[in-house]
Coordinates of C-alpha atoms in Angstrom, one line a residue:
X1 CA 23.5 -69.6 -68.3
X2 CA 19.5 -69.1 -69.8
X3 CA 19.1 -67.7 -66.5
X4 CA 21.6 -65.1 -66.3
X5 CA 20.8 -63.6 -69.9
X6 CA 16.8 -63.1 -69.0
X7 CA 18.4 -61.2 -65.6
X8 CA 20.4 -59.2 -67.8
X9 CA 17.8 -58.5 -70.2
X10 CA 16.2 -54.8 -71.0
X11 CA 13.6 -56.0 -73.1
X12 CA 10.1 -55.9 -71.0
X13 CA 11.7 -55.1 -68.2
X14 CA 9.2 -52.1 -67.7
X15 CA 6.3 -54.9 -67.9
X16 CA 8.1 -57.3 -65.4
X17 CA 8.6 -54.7 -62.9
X18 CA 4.9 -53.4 -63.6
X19 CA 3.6 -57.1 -62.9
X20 CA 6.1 -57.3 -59.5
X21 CA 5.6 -54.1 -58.3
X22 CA 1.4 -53.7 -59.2
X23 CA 0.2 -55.8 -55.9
X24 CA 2.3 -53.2 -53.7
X25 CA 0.5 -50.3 -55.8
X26 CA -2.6 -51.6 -55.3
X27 CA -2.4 -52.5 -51.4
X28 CA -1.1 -48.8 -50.8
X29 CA -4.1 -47.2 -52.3
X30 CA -6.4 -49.5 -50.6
X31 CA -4.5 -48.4 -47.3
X32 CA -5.0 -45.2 -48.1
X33 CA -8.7 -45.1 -49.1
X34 CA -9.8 -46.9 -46.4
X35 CA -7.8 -45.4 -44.1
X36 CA -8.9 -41.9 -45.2
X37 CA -12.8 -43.5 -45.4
X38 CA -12.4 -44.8 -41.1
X39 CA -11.2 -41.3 -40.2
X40 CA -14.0 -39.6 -41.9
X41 CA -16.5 -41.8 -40.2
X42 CA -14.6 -41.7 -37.4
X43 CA -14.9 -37.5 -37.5
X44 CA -18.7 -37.7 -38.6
X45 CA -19.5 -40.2 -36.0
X46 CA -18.2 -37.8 -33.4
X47 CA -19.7 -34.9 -34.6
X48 CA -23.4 -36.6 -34.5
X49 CA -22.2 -37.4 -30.6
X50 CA -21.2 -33.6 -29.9
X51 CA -24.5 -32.7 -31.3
X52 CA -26.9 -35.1 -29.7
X53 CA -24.8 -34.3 -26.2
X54 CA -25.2 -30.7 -26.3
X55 CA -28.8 -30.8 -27.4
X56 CA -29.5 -33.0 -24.1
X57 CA -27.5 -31.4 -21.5
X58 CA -29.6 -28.3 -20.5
X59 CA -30.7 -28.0 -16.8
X60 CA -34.3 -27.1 -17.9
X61 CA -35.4 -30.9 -19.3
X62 CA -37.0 -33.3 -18.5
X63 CA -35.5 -36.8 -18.3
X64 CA -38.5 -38.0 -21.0
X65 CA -37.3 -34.7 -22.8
X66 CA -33.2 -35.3 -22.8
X67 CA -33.4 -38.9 -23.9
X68 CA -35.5 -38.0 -26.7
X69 CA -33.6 -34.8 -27.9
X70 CA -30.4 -36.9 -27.6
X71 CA -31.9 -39.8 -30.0
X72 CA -33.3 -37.2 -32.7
X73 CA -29.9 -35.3 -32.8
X74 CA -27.7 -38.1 -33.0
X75 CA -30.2 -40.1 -35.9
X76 CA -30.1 -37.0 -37.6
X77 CA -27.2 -36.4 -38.1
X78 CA -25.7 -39.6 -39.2
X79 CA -28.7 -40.2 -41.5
X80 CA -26.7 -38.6 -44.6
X81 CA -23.1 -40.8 -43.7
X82 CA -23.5 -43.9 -45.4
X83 CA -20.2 -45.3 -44.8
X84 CA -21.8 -45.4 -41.0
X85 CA -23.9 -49.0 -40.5
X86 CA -25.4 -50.0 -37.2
X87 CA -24.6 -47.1 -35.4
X88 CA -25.9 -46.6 -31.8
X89 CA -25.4 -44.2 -28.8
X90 CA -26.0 -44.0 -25.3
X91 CA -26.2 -41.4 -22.3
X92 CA -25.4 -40.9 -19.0
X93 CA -26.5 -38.0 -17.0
X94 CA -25.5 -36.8 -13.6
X95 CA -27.7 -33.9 -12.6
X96 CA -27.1 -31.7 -9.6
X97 CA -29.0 -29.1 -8.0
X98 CA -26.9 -26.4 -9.9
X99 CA -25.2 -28.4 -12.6
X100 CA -25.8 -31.2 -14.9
X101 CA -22.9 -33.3 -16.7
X102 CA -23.8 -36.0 -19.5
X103 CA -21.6 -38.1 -20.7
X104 CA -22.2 -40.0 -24.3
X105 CA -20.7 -43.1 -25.9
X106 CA -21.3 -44.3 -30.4
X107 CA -20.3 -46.9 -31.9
X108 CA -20.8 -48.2 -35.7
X109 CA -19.5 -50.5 -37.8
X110 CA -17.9 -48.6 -41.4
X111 CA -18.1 -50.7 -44.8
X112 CA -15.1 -50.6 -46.1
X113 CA -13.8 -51.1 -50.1
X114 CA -10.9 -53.4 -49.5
X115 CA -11.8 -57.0 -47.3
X116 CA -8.3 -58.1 -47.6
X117 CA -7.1 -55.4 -45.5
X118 CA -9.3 -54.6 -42.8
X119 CA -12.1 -56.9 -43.8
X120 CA -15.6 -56.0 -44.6
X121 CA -15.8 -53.5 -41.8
X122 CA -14.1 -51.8 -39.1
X123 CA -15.9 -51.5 -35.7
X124 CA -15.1 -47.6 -34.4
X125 CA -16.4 -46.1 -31.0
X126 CA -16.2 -42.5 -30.0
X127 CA -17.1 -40.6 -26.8
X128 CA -18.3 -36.8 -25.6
X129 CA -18.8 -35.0 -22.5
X130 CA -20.8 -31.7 -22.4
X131 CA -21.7 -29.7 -18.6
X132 CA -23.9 -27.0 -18.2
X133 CA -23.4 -25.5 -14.8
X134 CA -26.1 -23.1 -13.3
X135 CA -23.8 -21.8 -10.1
X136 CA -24.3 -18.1 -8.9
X137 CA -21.8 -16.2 -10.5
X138 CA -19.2 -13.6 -8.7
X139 CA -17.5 -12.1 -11.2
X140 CA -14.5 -8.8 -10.3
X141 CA -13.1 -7.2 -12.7
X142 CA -9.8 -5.9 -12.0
X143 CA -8.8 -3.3 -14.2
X144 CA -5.4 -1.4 -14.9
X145 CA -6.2 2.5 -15.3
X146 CA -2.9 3.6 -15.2
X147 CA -1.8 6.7 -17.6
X148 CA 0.2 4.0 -20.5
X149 CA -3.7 2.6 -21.3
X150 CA -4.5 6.0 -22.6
X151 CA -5.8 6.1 -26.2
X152 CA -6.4 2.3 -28.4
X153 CA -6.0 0.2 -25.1
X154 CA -8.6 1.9 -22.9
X155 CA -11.1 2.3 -25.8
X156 CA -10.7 -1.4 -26.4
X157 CA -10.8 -1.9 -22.7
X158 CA -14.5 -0.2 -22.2
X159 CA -15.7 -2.0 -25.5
X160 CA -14.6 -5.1 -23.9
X161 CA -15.6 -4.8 -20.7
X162 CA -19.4 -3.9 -22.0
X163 CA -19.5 -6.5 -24.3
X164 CA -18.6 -9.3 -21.3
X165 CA -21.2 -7.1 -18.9
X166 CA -23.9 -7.4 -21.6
X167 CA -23.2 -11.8 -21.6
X168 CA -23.2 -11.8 -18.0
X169 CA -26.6 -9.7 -17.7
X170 CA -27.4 -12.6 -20.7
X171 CA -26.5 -15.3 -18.6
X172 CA -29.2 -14.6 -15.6
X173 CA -31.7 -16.0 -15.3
X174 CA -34.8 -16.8 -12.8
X175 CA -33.4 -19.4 -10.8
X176 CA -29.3 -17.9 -11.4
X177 CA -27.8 -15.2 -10.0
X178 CA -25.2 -12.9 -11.9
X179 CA -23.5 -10.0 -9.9
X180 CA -20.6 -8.1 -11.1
X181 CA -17.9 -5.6 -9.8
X182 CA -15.7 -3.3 -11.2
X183 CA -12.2 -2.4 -9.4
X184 CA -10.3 -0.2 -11.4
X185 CA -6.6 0.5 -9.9
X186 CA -3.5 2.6 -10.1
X187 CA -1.4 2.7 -7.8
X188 CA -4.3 3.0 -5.4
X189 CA -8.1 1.9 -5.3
X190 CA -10.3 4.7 -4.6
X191 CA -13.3 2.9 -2.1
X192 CA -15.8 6.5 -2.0
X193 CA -18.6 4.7 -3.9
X194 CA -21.4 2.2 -3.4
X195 CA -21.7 0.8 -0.1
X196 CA -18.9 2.9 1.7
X197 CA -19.0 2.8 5.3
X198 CA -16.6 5.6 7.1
X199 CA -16.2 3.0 9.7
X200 CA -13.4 1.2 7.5
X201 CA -11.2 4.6 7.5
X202 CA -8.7 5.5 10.1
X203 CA -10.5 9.3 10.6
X204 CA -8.7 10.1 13.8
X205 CA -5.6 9.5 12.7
X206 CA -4.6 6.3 14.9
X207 CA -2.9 4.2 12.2
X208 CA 0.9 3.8 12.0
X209 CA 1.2 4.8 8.6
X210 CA -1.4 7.9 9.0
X211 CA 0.8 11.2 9.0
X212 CA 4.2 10.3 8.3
X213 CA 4.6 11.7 5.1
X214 CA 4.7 15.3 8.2
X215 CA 6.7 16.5 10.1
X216 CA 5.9 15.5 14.2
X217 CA 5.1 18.8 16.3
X218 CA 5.6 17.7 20.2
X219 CA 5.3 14.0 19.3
X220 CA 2.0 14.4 17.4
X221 CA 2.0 13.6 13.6
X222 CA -0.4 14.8 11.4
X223 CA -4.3 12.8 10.5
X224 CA -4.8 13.2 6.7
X225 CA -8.4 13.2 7.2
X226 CA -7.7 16.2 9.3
X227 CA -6.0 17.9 6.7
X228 CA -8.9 17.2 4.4
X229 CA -11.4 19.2 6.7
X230 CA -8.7 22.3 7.3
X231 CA -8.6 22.5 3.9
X232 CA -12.3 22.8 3.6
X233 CA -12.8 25.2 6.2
X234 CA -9.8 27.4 5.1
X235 CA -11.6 27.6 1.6
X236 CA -9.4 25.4 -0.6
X237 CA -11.0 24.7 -3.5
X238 CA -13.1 21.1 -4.1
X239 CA -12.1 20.4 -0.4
X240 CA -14.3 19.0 2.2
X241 CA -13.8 15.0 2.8
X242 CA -16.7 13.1 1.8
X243 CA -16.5 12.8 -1.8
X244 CA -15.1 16.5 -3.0
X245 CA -11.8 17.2 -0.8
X246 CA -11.0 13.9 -0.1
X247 CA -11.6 11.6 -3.9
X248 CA -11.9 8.1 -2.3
X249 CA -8.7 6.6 -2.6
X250 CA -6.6 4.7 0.3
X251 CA -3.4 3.6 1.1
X252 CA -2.1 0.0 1.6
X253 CA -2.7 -0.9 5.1
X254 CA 0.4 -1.8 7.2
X255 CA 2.5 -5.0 7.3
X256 CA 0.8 -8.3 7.3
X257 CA -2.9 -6.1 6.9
X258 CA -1.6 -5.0 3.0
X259 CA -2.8 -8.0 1.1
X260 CA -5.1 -9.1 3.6
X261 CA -8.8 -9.3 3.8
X262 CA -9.1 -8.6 7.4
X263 CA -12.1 -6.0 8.5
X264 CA -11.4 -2.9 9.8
X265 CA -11.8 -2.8 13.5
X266 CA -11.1 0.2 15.4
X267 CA -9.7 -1.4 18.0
X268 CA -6.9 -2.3 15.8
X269 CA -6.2 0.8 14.5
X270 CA -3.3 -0.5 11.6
X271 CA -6.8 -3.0 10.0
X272 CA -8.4 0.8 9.2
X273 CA -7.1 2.5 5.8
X274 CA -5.9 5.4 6.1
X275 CA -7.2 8.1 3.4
X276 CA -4.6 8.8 0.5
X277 CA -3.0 12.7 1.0
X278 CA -0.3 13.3 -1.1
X279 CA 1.5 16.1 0.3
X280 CA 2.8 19.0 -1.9
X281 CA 5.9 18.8 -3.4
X282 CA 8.5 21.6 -3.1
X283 CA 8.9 24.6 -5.4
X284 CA 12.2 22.9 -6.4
X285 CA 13.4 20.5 -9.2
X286 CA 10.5 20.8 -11.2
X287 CA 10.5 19.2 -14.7
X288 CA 10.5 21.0 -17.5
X289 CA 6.7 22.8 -18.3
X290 CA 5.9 20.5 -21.3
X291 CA 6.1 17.2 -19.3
X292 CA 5.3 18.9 -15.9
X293 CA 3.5 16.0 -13.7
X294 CA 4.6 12.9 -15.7
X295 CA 8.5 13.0 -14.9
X296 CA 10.2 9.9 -14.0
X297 CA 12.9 12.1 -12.3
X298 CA 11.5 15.2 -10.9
X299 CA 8.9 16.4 -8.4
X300 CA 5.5 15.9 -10.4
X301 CA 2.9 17.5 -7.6
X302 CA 3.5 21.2 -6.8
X303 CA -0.1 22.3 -6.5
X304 CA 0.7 25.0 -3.1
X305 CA 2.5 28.0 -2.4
X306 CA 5.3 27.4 -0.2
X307 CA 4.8 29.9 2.9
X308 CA 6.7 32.8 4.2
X309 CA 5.7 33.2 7.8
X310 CA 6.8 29.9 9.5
X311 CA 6.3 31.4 12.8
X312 CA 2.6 32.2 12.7
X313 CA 2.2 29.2 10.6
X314 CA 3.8 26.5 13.0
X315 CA 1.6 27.8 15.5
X316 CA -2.1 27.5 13.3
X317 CA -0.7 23.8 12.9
X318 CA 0.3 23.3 16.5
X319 CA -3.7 24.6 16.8
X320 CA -4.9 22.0 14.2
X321 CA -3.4 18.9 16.1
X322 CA -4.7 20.1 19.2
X323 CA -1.3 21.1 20.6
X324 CA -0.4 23.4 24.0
X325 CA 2.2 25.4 22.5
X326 CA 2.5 27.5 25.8
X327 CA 5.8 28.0 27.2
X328 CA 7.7 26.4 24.2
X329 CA 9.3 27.5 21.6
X330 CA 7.5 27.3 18.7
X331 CA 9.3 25.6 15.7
X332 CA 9.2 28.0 12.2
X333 CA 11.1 24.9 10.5
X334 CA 7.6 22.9 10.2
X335 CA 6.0 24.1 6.9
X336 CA 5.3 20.9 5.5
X337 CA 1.7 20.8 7.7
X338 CA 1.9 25.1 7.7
X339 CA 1.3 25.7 4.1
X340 CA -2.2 23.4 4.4
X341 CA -3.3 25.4 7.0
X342 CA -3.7 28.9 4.6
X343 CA -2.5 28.1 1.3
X344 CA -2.2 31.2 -0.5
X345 CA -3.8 29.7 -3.7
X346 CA -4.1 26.5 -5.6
X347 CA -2.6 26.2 -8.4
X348 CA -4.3 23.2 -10.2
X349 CA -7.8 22.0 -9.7
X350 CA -8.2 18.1 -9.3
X351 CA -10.6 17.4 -12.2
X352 CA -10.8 17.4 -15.7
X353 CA -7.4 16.2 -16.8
X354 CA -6.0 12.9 -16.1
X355 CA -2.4 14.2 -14.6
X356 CA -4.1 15.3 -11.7
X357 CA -2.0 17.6 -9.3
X358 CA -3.0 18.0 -5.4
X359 CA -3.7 15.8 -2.7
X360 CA -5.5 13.1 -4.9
X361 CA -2.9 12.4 -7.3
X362 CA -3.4 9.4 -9.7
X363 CA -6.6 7.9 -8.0
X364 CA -9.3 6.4 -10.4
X365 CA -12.7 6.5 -10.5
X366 CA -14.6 4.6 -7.3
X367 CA -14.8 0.1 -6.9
X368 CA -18.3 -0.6 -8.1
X369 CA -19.1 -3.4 -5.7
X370 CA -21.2 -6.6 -6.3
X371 CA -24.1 -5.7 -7.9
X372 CA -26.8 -7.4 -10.8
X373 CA -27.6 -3.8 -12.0
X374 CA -25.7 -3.8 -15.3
X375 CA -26.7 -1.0 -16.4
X376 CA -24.8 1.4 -13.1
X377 CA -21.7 -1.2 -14.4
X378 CA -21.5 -0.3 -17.8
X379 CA -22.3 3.1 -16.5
X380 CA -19.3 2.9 -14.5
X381 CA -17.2 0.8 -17.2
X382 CA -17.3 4.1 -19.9
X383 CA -16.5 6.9 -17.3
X384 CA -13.1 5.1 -16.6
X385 CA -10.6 6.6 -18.1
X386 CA -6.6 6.8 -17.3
X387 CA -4.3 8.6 -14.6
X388 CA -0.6 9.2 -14.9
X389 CA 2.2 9.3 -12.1
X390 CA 2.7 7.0 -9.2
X391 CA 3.3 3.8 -10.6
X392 CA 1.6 0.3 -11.0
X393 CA 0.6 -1.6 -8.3
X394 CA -1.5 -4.6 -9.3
X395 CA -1.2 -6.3 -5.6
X396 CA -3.7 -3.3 -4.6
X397 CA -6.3 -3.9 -7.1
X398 CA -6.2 -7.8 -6.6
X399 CA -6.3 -7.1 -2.9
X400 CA -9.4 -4.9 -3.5
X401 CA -11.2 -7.5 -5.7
X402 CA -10.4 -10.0 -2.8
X403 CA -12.4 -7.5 -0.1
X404 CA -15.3 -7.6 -2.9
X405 CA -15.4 -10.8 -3.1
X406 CA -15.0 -11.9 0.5
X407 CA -18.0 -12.2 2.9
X408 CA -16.5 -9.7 5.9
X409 CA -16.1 -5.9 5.6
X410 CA -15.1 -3.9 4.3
X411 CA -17.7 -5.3 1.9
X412 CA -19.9 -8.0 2.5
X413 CA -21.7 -8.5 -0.4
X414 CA -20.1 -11.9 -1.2
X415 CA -21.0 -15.2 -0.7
X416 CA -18.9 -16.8 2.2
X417 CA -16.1 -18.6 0.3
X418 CA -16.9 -22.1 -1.1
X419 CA -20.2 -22.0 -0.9
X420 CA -21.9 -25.0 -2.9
X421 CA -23.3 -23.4 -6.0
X422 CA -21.3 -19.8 -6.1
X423 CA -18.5 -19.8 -8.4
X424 CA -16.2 -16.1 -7.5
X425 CA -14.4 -15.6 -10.3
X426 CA -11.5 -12.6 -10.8
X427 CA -10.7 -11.5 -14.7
X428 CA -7.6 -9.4 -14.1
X429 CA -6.1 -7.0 -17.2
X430 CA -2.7 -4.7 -16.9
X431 CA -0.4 -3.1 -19.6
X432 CA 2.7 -3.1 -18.2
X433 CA 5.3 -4.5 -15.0
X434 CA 4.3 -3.2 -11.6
X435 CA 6.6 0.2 -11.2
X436 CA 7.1 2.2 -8.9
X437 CA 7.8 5.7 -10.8
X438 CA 8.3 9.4 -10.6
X439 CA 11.5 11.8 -8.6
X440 CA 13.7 9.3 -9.0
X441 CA 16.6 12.4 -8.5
X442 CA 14.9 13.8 -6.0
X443 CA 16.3 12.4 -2.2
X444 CA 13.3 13.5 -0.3
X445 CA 10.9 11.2 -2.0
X446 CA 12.6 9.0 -4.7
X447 CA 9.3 8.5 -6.3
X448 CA 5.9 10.0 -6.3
X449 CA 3.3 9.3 -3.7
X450 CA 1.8 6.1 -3.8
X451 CA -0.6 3.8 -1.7
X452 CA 2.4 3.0 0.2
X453 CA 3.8 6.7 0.7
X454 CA 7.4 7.8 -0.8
X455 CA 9.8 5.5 -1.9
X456 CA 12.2 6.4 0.6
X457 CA 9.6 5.9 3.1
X458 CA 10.5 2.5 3.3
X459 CA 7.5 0.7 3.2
X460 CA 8.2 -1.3 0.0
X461 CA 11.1 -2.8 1.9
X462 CA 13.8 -1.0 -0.5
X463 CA 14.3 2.3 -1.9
X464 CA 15.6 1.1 -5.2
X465 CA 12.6 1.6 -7.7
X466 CA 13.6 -1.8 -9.4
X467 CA 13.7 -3.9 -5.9
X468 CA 10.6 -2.0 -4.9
X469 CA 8.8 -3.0 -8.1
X470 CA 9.6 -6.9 -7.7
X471 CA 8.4 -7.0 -4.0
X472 CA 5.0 -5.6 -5.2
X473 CA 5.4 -8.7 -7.6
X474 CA 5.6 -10.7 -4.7
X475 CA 2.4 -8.8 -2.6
X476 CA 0.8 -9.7 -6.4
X477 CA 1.4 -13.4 -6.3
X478 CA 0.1 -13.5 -2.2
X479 CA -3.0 -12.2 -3.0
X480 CA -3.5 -14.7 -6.0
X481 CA -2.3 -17.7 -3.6
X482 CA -4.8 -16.4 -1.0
X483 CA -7.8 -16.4 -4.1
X484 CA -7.2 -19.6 -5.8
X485 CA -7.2 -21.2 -1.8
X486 CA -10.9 -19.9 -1.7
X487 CA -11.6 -22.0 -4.6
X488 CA -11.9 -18.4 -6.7
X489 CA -11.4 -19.2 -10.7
X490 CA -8.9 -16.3 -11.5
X491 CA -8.1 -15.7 -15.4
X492 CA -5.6 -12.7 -16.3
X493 CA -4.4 -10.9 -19.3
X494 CA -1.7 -8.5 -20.5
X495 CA -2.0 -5.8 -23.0
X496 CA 1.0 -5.4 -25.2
X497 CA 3.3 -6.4 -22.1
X498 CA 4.2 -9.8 -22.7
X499 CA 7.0 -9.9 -20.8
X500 CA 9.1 -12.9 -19.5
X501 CA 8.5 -11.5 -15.8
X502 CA 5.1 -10.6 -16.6
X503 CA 4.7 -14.3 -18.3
X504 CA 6.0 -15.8 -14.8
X505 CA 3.8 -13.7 -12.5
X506 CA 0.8 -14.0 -14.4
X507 CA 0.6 -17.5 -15.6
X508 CA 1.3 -18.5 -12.4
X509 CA -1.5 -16.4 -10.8
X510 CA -3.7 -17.8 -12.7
X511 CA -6.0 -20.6 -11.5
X512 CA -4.8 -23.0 -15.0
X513 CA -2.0 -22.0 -16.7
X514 CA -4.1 -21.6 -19.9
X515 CA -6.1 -18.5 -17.9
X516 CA -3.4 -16.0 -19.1
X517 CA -3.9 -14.5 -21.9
X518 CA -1.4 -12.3 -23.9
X519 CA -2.9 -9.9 -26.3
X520 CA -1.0 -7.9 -28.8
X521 CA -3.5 -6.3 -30.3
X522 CA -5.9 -4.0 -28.0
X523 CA -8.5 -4.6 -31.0
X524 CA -8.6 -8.3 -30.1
X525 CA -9.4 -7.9 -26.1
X526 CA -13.5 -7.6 -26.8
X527 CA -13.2 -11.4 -27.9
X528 CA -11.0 -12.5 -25.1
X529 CA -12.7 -11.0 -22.6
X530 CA -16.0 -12.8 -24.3
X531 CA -13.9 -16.2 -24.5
X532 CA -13.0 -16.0 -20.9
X533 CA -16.6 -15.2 -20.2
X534 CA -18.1 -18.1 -22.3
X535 CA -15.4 -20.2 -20.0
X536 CA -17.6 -19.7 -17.0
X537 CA -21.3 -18.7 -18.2
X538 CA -22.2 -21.2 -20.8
X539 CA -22.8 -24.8 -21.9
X540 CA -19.7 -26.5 -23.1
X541 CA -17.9 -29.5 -24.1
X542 CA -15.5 -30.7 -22.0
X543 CA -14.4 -33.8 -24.1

């Protein structure tokens, strides 16, 4: 009964429950402070560790030297972290001829302010791994040029790409080589620059893809380098093949060949690549004048007069491709090669704007191939600029950076692949899906002219734009399978395009799924590019 009464008292119950409940108070602060005291040990221990690592993991010292710089740093910097007793580290080193990796283990015990929990201390350990690689570096950058980087992206895109030329000119050094290469790409890669060798182009016109964009004339087709040099002789203006008529660029190479690095051998004519001609449109379904040469629907490059005398005209071709017209009938129906034979006048010149009508349509400035002279690549880096029409075709510029890269023609610069020492690495950027674009109304064509001809050519294995587009997707995704199997680090980027099929591609092309980068903001690609470039030419932890 006396029991029940002080249960159902009020009176000092506050004091009771105090005097119950006080032990639990106290035992969950205690947790708490020395909880919070072993993690801040715990952090400054391994901060002490990063430091002493890094100090001791350059190539350049001296056993004597590493040991000593690792015992300073880590003393130091636990000296002012007194919850830190008894603390001691150790290093491992394993040292290469072009790399050294150290590997570091503390330990201490912390004094803690609460025995009954943990006792009087609590024995922590913590570890760190730091490499410093000295491997010769390969580095290709593969750039889209195409006309939607106009403006804030391909600003940001020449900042950035000085700004990661200037730390790879940083990183060399006596006993490292640092060689770089620019590929900028549209739909095509224009090859008429450093180190071209006519050898790798089909001049007589012995390809299967050379010419047949042109009519036949008595089972002959047309050689676009050929075209080139008529045009020359017959006065066209900026013509004449090596580096004025003919701008550099070059078409895909025929099945299999078209992500390959093969060499071009002219005994197997289809391994040669066959100069880009864009033939002239007709006089016909022309866009509108205010968006002439940019249309997704209509013929984008009328840049000749269509003729009026077939007759004599089929005959100067017939001449050209070295064809006996005597006793035939000559053909007045084959104007397509006639009208490059005499053009009566040209109506836009080929420079100066970057909707460029004629036989050079959409093709960028020239690869800049391996090379430690930083200054000819920044050089090269602010004259690129973009080029509308054609499309996007990031297979071609990957293919391109491949050749770069690859010890065989066409250019044999690189070092053969997987050789002990050389890291090849491949920082690829594009703004948008690969497209195939331009005349889609127009039957003839059903796109502009691109490294693989017309649309309805039939060399993208489809006619349909869309289809088209997704089987460059898969030519992309080859030549990245073909890289990463040569051991080359490949790290890629989209501007503004974060697609879901450009998320796929490119996340999967590169070598670690954390090598794709998507960046909104064309301000912020300088400090990727420098990220991906500290990835690659710096020390670094690595745990």
């Amino acid at each position: 009964m006396l029991l029940n009464k002080f249960w159902r008292s009020t009176s000092g119950n506050f004091a009771l429950v105090l005097a119950m409940g006080l032990p639990a108070i106290l035992t969950a602060v205690a947790f708490a402070t020395d909880v919070s005291t072993l993690m801040r040990a715990k952090s400054n221990l391994q901060n002490a560790l990063d430091a002493a690592n890094l100090a001791s993991s350059h190539l350049g010292d001296l056993e004597i030297t590493r040991t000593d710089a690792f015992g300073r740093y880590f003393q130091a910097n636990i000296a002012e972290h007194g919850e830190l007793a008894n603390a001691q580290a150790t290093l491992t080193v394993d040292r290469g001829v072009n790399f050294v990796t150290t590997k570091a283990v503390a330990s201490a015990d912390v004094n803690l302010n609460f025995a009954f929990l943990f006792g009087n201390s609590k024995h922590i350990q913590v570890d760190a791994a730091a490499t410093e690689s000295n491997n010769q570096l390969e580095v290709v950058l593969v750039l889209d040029n195409t006309g939607s980087m106009a403006g804030a992206r391909m600003n940001a895109l020449r900042t950035a790409t000085k700004s990661l030329l200037d730390t790879l000119e940083a990183a060399k050094s006596p006993t490292r080589d640092v060689r770089a290469s620019l590929v900028p790409f549209v739909t095509a890669v224009n090859v008429n620059g450093d180190e071209f060798d006519p050898s790798w182009i089909d001049m007589d016109g012995k390809s299967s893809t050379n010419g047949v964009n042109f009519p036949v004339i008595k089972g002959t087709r047309p050689n676009h380098m050929a075209l080139f040099k008529q045009l020359k002789k017959t006065g066209w203006t900026g013509a004449g093949w090596n580096g004025t008529g003919w701008k550099g660029c070059v078409e895909a190479r025929p099945g299999a060949y078209n992500i390959s690095d093969a060499a071009p051998d002219s005994a197997k004519p289809d391994t040669l690549f066959v100069p880009y001609f864009a033939p002239d449109d007709p006089e016909i379904a022309q866009a509108p004048s205010s968006s002439y040469g940019n249309s997704a629907k209509y013929y984008n490059n009328s840049y000749l007069d269509d003729v009026s005398d077939k007759t004599k005209l089929y005959k100067q071709d017939a001449n050209i491709l070295g064809i006996d017209l005597s006793g035939t009938t000559g053909d007045p129906d084959k104007e397509k090669v006639a009208k490059y034979v005499a053009p009566a006048k040209e109506i836009i010149t080929e420079t100066g704007s970057t909707i460029t009508v004629g036989p050079n349509r959409a093709c960028p400035t020239p690869v800049v191939p391996l090379t430690d002279d930083f200054d000819k690549l920044r050089k090269a880096a602010s004259a690129m600029t973009e080029w509308n029409g054609s499309g996007t075709n990031v297979s071609e510029g990957l293919s391109w950076g491949m050749r770069v890269l690859s010890p065989s023609p066409p250019y044999t610069g690189g070092a053969p692949w997987k050789t002990p020492g050389v890291s090849k690495i491949v920082l690829l950027l594009t703004d948008g899906e690969n497209v195939v674009y331009g005349a889609s109304e127009q039957p003839a064509t059903k796109s502009d002219y691109t490294s693989y001809g017309y649309l309805a050519g039939g060399r993208f294995g489809s006619d349909n734009q869309t289809t088209a587009a997704r089987n460059v997707d898969g030519w992309t995704k080859g030549v990245c399978t073909q890289l990463k199997n040569e051991g080359v680090q490949i790290y890629t980027m989209v501007l503004q395009s974060d697609t879901a099929a450009n998320r796929a591609l490119y996340s999967a092309c590169a070598s670690d799924p954390s090598g794709y980068y998507a960046v909104n903001d064309p301000n912020k690609l300088p400090n990727v590019f420098l990220e991906i470039a500290n990835k690659f030419s710096k020390l670094q932890l690595t745990n």
